[in-house]
Amino acid sequence: NVDRYDLYIYSEDDIYVTEDNIRAFARISAVLAHNEIAGFMRYEVAEDGTRHLPDVHGRFHWRPESVRHRGEFTIAEYTNEHAGFFVLTNPQLRHAMASGCFVREPYEGRYEMLESAATEIYVNYRLRRVVCISHLEQFLIHHMPSRYIGKLGVPLSVVEEQIDALRAIHTGSVPATTLCEVEPKMLQIRCGKRYDETPSLELLRTVSPRARTILSIGYGFGATE
C-alpha cells in the first residue's frame, strides 16, 4: 500500500483520535525538517475532570537544547517516544522501509516489547520525534481506559509549567543547558534516573522544621523539596 496513500497511521485500540489531530499533523509536517516527525502525547481524565499525561514519568524528560521554531510552530523533543500512536507521511514511510530493517521480530530494548512496536519508527530509522509545544492541545490524544492515573504520569498543569520553561529557552531568557547527563548507557528502563519520584516521608522526618537552607542533590521534579 506504499503507493496508495499520503498518510499512514498506527494506533493501539484504546486511543481516541480526532480529525483535528490528523489535520494538525498534516499542517506541521509541511514545515518540519525531513527527519522530524510530529509526535502526540496521551492524556487520561481523572474523576474530577483533570487531565493527566501518563507518558511523562520515570527517566523521561524534555531536551532543553531541542527547542526549535518551524514556521508558526515551536517544537521540542521529549525523550519518551511511546504514545501508542503515530502518523507517517508517505516519504517518511519510504525512508523507514529503505533502511532494510523495517520488518523485524519482536524485541525488547530501550522499551519493553509492546512499546517497541510503537517506537521502532523513531528508535532505529534516525527519525526524530518532536512535540509541538506551541499548539500542544492539537497533539493530545485521549487514552480512554485512564488506567494509569495514580500510577504513572503527571497532571497536564505540570507539563504546561515545563512548556513555559521551554518557551523561555526559545526566547533566550533561560539557557538551553543540561547540568548533567542522567540517561543510562544500557537499554533497560529500570536503570534510569526518575524525575517524578514520590516524596520520601522517611527522609522528610529527618529534616528539622527549623531548617531554612537545604542542599538537595539528585532530586527529580521537586515534589520532595
C-alpha positions as a LaTeX table, in Angstrom:
\begin{tabular}{lrrr}
\hline
Residue & $x$ (\AA) & $y$ (\AA) & $z$ (\AA) \\
\hline
Asn1 & 0.00 & 0.00 & 0.00 \\
Val2 & 3.02 & 2.32 & $-0.02$ \\
Asp3 & 1.93 & 3.87 & $-3.34$ \\
Arg4 & $-1.71$ & 4.39 & $-2.38$ \\
Tyr5 & $-1.83$ & 6.90 & 0.50 \\
Asp6 & $-0.39$ & 10.20 & 1.71 \\
Leu7 & $-0.56$ & 9.38 & 5.44 \\
Tyr8 & $-0.14$ & 6.14 & 7.38 \\
Ile9 & $-1.48$ & 5.76 & 10.92 \\
Tyr10 & $-0.51$ & 3.30 & 13.63 \\
Ser11 & $-2.75$ & 3.14 & 16.71 \\
Glu12 & $-3.47$ & 0.95 & 19.66 \\
Asp13 & $-7.16$ & 0.13 & 20.09 \\
Asp14 & $-7.91$ & 2.24 & 23.18 \\
Ile15 & $-6.97$ & 5.70 & 21.91 \\
Tyr16 & $-9.47$ & 8.33 & 20.76 \\
Val17 & $-8.05$ & 10.37 & 17.89 \\
Thr18 & $-9.90$ & 13.21 & 16.19 \\
Glu19 & $-9.85$ & 14.66 & 12.70 \\
Asp20 & $-8.36$ & 17.82 & 14.22 \\
Asn21 & $-5.38$ & 15.75 & 15.42 \\
Ile22 & $-4.74$ & 14.44 & 11.92 \\
Arg23 & $-5.16$ & 17.84 & 10.27 \\
Ala24 & $-2.73$ & 19.37 & 12.80 \\
Phe25 & $-0.19$ & 16.69 & 11.88 \\
Ala26 & $-0.58$ & 17.48 & 8.19 \\
Arg27 & $-0.13$ & 21.22 & 8.77 \\
Ile28 & 3.03 & 20.94 & 10.81 \\
Ser29 & 4.53 & 18.24 & 8.58 \\
Ala30 & 4.67 & 20.77 & 5.76 \\
Val31 & 7.28 & 22.83 & 7.66 \\
Leu32 & 9.24 & 20.19 & 9.60 \\
Ala33 & 12.71 & 19.04 & 8.59 \\
His34 & 12.85 & 15.85 & 6.53 \\
Asn35 & 13.93 & 13.75 & 9.54 \\
Glu36 & 11.37 & 15.18 & 12.02 \\
Ile37 & 8.02 & 13.55 & 12.79 \\
Ala38 & 5.33 & 15.35 & 14.77 \\
Gly39 & 4.50 & 13.20 & 17.79 \\
Phe40 & 1.46 & 13.04 & 20.04 \\
Met41 & 1.09 & 12.76 & 23.82 \\
Arg42 & $-1.62$ & 10.72 & 25.52 \\
Tyr43 & $-3.83$ & 12.09 & 28.26 \\
Glu44 & $-6.25$ & 10.44 & 30.71 \\
Val45 & $-9.16$ & 12.03 & 32.55 \\
Ala46 & $-9.45$ & 11.72 & 36.34 \\
Glu47 & $-12.78$ & 11.58 & 38.19 \\
Asp48 & $-12.52$ & 15.30 & 38.97 \\
Gly49 & $-12.09$ & 16.08 & 35.27 \\
Thr50 & $-8.40$ & 16.95 & 35.37 \\
Arg51 & $-6.21$ & 15.56 & 32.62 \\
His52 & $-3.07$ & 13.56 & 33.32 \\
Leu53 & $-0.28$ & 12.62 & 30.91 \\
Pro54 & 0.76 & 9.00 & 31.59 \\
Asp55 & 3.81 & 9.09 & 29.32 \\
Val56 & 5.50 & 11.76 & 31.44 \\
His57 & 7.15 & 9.57 & 34.05 \\
Gly58 & 10.32 & 7.87 & 35.18 \\
Arg59 & 13.54 & 8.78 & 33.41 \\
Phe60 & 11.84 & 10.67 & 30.57 \\
His61 & 12.32 & 14.42 & 30.19 \\
Trp62 & 12.40 & 17.32 & 27.74 \\
Arg63 & 15.65 & 18.00 & 25.89 \\
Pro64 & 16.18 & 21.73 & 26.52 \\
Glu65 & 18.56 & 22.14 & 23.58 \\
Ser66 & 15.95 & 20.76 & 21.16 \\
Val67 & 13.58 & 23.76 & 21.19 \\
Arg68 & 13.17 & 24.99 & 17.61 \\
His69 & 10.89 & 27.18 & 15.51 \\
Arg70 & 9.28 & 25.67 & 12.40 \\
Gly71 & 7.03 & 28.13 & 10.58 \\
Glu72 & 4.32 & 29.17 & 13.03 \\
Phe73 & 5.11 & 26.23 & 15.32 \\
Thr74 & 7.52 & 25.77 & 18.23 \\
Ile75 & 8.75 & 22.21 & 18.75 \\
Ala76 & 10.81 & 20.34 & 21.31 \\
Glu77 & 11.85 & 16.74 & 21.90 \\
Tyr78 & 10.56 & 14.65 & 24.79 \\
Thr79 & 12.63 & 11.52 & 25.42 \\
Asn80 & 9.64 & 9.17 & 25.77 \\
Glu81 & 8.72 & 8.34 & 22.18 \\
His82 & 5.88 & 6.00 & 23.13 \\
Ala83 & 2.26 & 7.16 & 22.79 \\
Gly84 & 0.67 & 4.03 & 21.33 \\
Phe85 & 0.03 & 6.06 & 18.20 \\
Phe86 & 1.91 & 7.71 & 15.37 \\
Val87 & 1.37 & 9.10 & 11.89 \\
Leu88 & 3.83 & 8.92 & 8.99 \\
Thr89 & 3.85 & 10.78 & 5.73 \\
Asn90 & 4.49 & 8.77 & 2.59 \\
Pro91 & 8.15 & 9.92 & 2.33 \\
Gln92 & 8.74 & 9.03 & 6.00 \\
Leu93 & 7.36 & 5.53 & 5.47 \\
Arg94 & 9.54 & 5.09 & 2.41 \\
His95 & 12.56 & 6.24 & 4.42 \\
Ala96 & 11.85 & 3.60 & 7.07 \\
Met97 & 11.37 & 0.86 & 4.50 \\
Ala98 & 14.59 & 1.78 & 2.71 \\
Ser99 & 16.55 & 1.14 & 5.91 \\
Gly100 & 16.41 & $-2.59$ & 5.22 \\
Cys101 & 15.17 & $-3.48$ & 8.72 \\
Phe102 & 11.60 & $-2.21$ & 8.60 \\
Val103 & 10.20 & $-5.69$ & 9.31 \\
Arg104 & 11.82 & $-7.38$ & 12.29 \\
Glu105 & 10.96 & $-9.85$ & 15.00 \\
Pro106 & 9.52 & $-8.55$ & 18.32 \\
Tyr107 & 12.21 & $-7.46$ & 20.75 \\
Glu108 & 12.90 & $-5.55$ & 23.95 \\
Gly109 & 15.47 & $-2.78$ & 24.20 \\
Arg110 & 15.02 & 0.86 & 25.12 \\
Tyr111 & 11.33 & 0.00 & 25.55 \\
Glu112 & 9.51 & $-3.17$ & 26.57 \\
Met113 & 8.22 & $-5.43$ & 23.82 \\
Leu114 & 4.74 & $-3.94$ & 23.40 \\
Glu115 & 6.04 & $-0.37$ & 23.42 \\
Ser116 & 8.74 & $-1.24$ & 20.89 \\
Ala117 & 6.11 & $-1.68$ & 18.17 \\
Ala118 & 5.01 & 1.94 & 18.61 \\
Thr119 & 8.52 & 3.40 & 18.91 \\
Glu120 & 10.50 & 1.42 & 16.36 \\
Ile121 & 9.93 & 4.12 & 13.76 \\
Tyr122 & 11.92 & 6.61 & 15.86 \\
Val123 & 14.49 & 4.36 & 17.54 \\
Asn124 & 16.00 & 2.64 & 14.52 \\
Tyr125 & 15.43 & 4.83 & 11.48 \\
Arg126 & 17.09 & 8.10 & 12.52 \\
Leu127 & 13.79 & 9.93 & 12.54 \\
Arg128 & 13.33 & 12.45 & 15.35 \\
Arg129 & 10.03 & 12.63 & 17.18 \\
Val130 & 9.16 & 16.23 & 18.04 \\
Val131 & 6.24 & 17.61 & 20.06 \\
Cys132 & 4.55 & 20.84 & 19.05 \\
Ile133 & 4.62 & 22.80 & 22.31 \\
Ser134 & 3.08 & 25.94 & 20.80 \\
His135 & $-0.11$ & 24.06 & 19.82 \\
Leu136 & 0.00 & 21.23 & 22.35 \\
Glu137 & $-3.78$ & 20.80 & 22.58 \\
Gln138 & $-3.90$ & 19.74 & 18.94 \\
Phe139 & $-1.38$ & 16.98 & 19.64 \\
Leu140 & $-3.04$ & 15.49 & 22.72 \\
Ile141 & $-4.88$ & 12.19 & 22.25 \\
His142 & $-7.21$ & 10.54 & 24.73 \\
His143 & $-6.10$ & 7.24 & 26.27 \\
Met144 & $-9.62$ & 6.18 & 27.18 \\
Pro145 & $-9.11$ & 3.49 & 29.86 \\
Ser146 & $-7.48$ & 6.01 & 32.26 \\
Arg147 & $-5.70$ & 3.03 & 33.80 \\
Tyr148 & $-2.52$ & 4.87 & 34.76 \\
Ile149 & $-3.94$ & 7.69 & 36.89 \\
Gly150 & $-2.35$ & 7.46 & 40.31 \\
Lys151 & 0.28 & 5.05 & 38.98 \\
Leu152 & 2.13 & 6.81 & 36.17 \\
Gly153 & 2.24 & 10.32 & 34.84 \\
Val154 & 1.64 & 13.86 & 35.99 \\
Pro155 & $-1.22$ & 16.36 & 35.67 \\
Leu156 & $-1.33$ & 18.38 & 32.47 \\
Ser157 & $-0.71$ & 21.51 & 34.55 \\
Val158 & 2.77 & 20.22 & 35.44 \\
Val159 & 3.60 & 19.69 & 31.76 \\
Glu160 & 2.31 & 23.18 & 30.98 \\
Glu161 & 4.78 & 24.57 & 33.54 \\
Gln162 & 7.57 & 22.64 & 31.83 \\
Ile163 & 6.49 & 24.04 & 28.45 \\
Asp164 & 6.59 & 27.56 & 29.90 \\
Ala165 & 10.26 & 26.90 & 30.69 \\
Leu166 & 10.82 & 25.65 & 27.13 \\
Arg167 & 9.25 & 28.83 & 25.77 \\
Ala168 & 11.66 & 30.82 & 27.94 \\
Ile169 & 14.52 & 28.85 & 26.39 \\
His170 & 13.18 & 29.66 & 22.94 \\
Thr171 & 13.14 & 33.40 & 23.68 \\
Gly172 & 16.65 & 33.27 & 25.13 \\
Ser173 & 15.72 & 34.29 & 28.68 \\
Val174 & 16.70 & 30.84 & 30.00 \\
Pro175 & 19.81 & 28.97 & 28.80 \\
Ala176 & 19.32 & 25.70 & 26.91 \\
Thr177 & 21.68 & 23.65 & 29.05 \\
Thr178 & 21.62 & 20.39 & 30.98 \\
Leu179 & 23.54 & 20.19 & 34.25 \\
Cys180 & 24.48 & 16.54 & 33.82 \\
Glu181 & 23.63 & 13.54 & 31.68 \\
Val182 & 21.29 & 11.14 & 33.50 \\
Glu183 & 20.30 & 8.81 & 30.67 \\
Pro184 & 21.81 & 5.35 & 31.28 \\
Lys185 & 24.04 & 3.82 & 28.64 \\
Met186 & 22.30 & 0.48 & 28.96 \\
Leu187 & 18.86 & $-0.09$ & 27.45 \\
Gln188 & 16.90 & $-1.40$ & 30.43 \\
Ile189 & 14.34 & 1.14 & 31.64 \\
Arg190 & 14.84 & 0.31 & 35.33 \\
Cys191 & 18.33 & 1.81 & 35.26 \\
Gly192 & 17.27 & 5.38 & 34.57 \\
Lys193 & 17.06 & 8.28 & 36.99 \\
Arg194 & 13.44 & 9.03 & 37.94 \\
Tyr195 & 12.28 & 12.61 & 37.50 \\
Asp196 & 8.87 & 12.10 & 39.13 \\
Glu197 & 9.75 & 10.24 & 42.30 \\
Thr198 & 7.26 & 10.08 & 45.18 \\
Pro199 & 8.33 & 12.22 & 48.18 \\
Ser200 & 10.01 & 10.12 & 50.86 \\
Leu201 & 8.27 & 10.56 & 54.22 \\
Glu202 & 11.22 & 8.84 & 55.91 \\
Leu203 & 13.55 & 11.47 & 54.51 \\
Leu204 & 11.23 & 14.35 & 55.36 \\
Arg205 & 11.03 & 13.24 & 59.00 \\
Thr206 & 14.80 & 13.73 & 59.31 \\
Val207 & 14.60 & 17.40 & 58.32 \\
Ser208 & 14.27 & 19.79 & 61.22 \\
Pro209 & 11.25 & 22.13 & 60.96 \\
Arg210 & 13.68 & 24.90 & 61.94 \\
Ala211 & 15.81 & 24.34 & 58.84 \\
Arg212 & 15.95 & 27.32 & 56.50 \\
Thr213 & 18.50 & 26.25 & 53.88 \\
Ile214 & 18.72 & 22.73 & 52.47 \\
Leu215 & 21.10 & 21.41 & 49.83 \\
Ser216 & 19.42 & 18.78 & 47.65 \\
Ile217 & 21.46 & 16.70 & 45.20 \\
Gly218 & 19.93 & 14.38 & 42.62 \\
Tyr219 & 16.33 & 15.50 & 43.04 \\
Gly220 & 13.66 & 14.99 & 40.40 \\
Phe221 & 10.91 & 17.50 & 39.69 \\
Gly222 & 10.88 & 18.99 & 43.18 \\
Ala223 & 7.96 & 17.27 & 44.94 \\
Thr224 & 10.11 & 16.29 & 47.95 \\
Glu225 & 11.57 & 19.77 & 48.17 \\
\hline
\end{tabular}
